[in-house]
Structures are given as C-alpha cells and as structure tokens.
Coordinates of C-alpha atoms in Angstrom, one line a residue:
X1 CA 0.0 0.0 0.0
X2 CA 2.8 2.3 0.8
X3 CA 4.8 1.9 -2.4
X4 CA 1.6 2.2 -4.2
X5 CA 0.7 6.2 -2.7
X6 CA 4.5 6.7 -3.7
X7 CA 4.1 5.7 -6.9
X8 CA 1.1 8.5 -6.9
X9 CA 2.8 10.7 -5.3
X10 CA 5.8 10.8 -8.1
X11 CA 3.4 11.1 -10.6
X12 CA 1.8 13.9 -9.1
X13 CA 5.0 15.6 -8.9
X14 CA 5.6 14.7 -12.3
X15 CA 2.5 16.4 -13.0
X16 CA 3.4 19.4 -11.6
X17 CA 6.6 19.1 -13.0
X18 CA 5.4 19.4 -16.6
X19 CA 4.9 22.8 -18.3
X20 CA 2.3 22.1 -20.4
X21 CA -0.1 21.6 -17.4
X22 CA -2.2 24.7 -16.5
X23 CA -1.4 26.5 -13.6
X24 CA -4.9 26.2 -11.8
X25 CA -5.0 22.5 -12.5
X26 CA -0.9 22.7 -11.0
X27 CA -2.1 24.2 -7.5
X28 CA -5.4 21.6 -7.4
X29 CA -2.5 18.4 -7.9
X30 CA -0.1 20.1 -5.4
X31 CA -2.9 20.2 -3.3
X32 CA -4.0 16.3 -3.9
X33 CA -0.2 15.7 -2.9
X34 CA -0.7 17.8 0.3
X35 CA -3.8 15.9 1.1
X36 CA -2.3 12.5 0.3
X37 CA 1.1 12.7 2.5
X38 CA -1.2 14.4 5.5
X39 CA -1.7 12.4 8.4
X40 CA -4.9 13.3 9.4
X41 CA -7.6 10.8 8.4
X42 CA -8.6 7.3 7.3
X43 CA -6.9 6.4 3.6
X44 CA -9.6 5.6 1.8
X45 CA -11.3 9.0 2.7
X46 CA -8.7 11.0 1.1
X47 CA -8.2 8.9 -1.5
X48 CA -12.4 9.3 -2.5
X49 CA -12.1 12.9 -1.9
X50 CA -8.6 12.8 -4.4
X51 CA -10.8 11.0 -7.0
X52 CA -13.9 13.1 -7.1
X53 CA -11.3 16.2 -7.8
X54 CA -9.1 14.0 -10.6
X55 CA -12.3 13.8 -12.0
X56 CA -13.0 17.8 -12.2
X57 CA -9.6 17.8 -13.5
X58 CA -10.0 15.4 -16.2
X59 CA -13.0 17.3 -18.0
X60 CA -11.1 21.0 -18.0
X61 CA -11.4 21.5 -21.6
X62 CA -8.1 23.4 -21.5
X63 CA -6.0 20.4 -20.8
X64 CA -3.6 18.8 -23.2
X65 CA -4.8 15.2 -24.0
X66 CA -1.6 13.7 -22.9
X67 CA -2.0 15.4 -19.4
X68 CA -5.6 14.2 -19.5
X69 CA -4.3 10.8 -20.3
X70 CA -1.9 10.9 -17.4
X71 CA -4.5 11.8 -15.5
X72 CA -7.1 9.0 -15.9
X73 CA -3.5 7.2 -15.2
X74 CA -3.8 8.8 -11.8
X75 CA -7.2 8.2 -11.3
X76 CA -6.4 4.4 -12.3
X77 CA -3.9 3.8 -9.8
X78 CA -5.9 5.6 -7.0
X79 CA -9.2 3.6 -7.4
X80 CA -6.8 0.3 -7.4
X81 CA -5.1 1.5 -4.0
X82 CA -8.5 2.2 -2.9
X83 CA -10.1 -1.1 -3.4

C-alpha cells in the first residue's frame, strides 16, 4: 500500500513538474499531494475525496490530452489502492 501512494505521489509531482499543465489544474495536484502525505484521516477517505477532484480535472477542456491521459493514469492507480 505504501509503495503504491508513492508511486502516486511521483506522478503527481511529475505532473506538476510538466509545463504544459495549466497552472490552476498545478495548484489543485499540489494540493491532492498535500492531502495524500497528511496524516490526518482514514486512507480511503482522502483517497475518494482525491478522486472526485481528478475527476474535475480530467474534464477542463483546457488540458492537453496527454496530461488528461496521465490523469485517468492517476485516477487508475488511486481507485486500485482504494479497493
């Protein structure tokens, strides 16, 4: 389980790495990461709260389709921690 939030948490840094990805949609995956490294609360909480914003993300018409594609990549490994 550990290795697996890593794993999201590289890519989220990846993310906001890149600069191709818009700088409102930068500050909402900074702000996943933030949320995902916190201690406070269960796992699974933050992780359906994560989704339900990766999914705003993914239908901002003013993303790049390769960042939208990493970012049903995100929302794939999430939902497979989750389960």
């Amino acid at each position: 389980m550990e290795q697996e939030t890593q794993e999201v948490v590289a890519l989220l840094e990846e993310l906001q790495q890149d600069n191709t990805v818009p700088r409102n949609v930068k500050i909402k995956l900074q702000e996943m990461q933030q949320q995902l490294q916190s201690d406070n609360g269960e796992l699974s909480l933050k992780i359906n709260r994560i989704l339900s914003e990766v999914e705003e993300i993914a239908n901002d018409i003013n993303l790049p389709m390769f960042i939208r594609t990493q970012i049903w990549n995100l929302t794939s490994m999430l939902e497979s921690i989750n389960t």
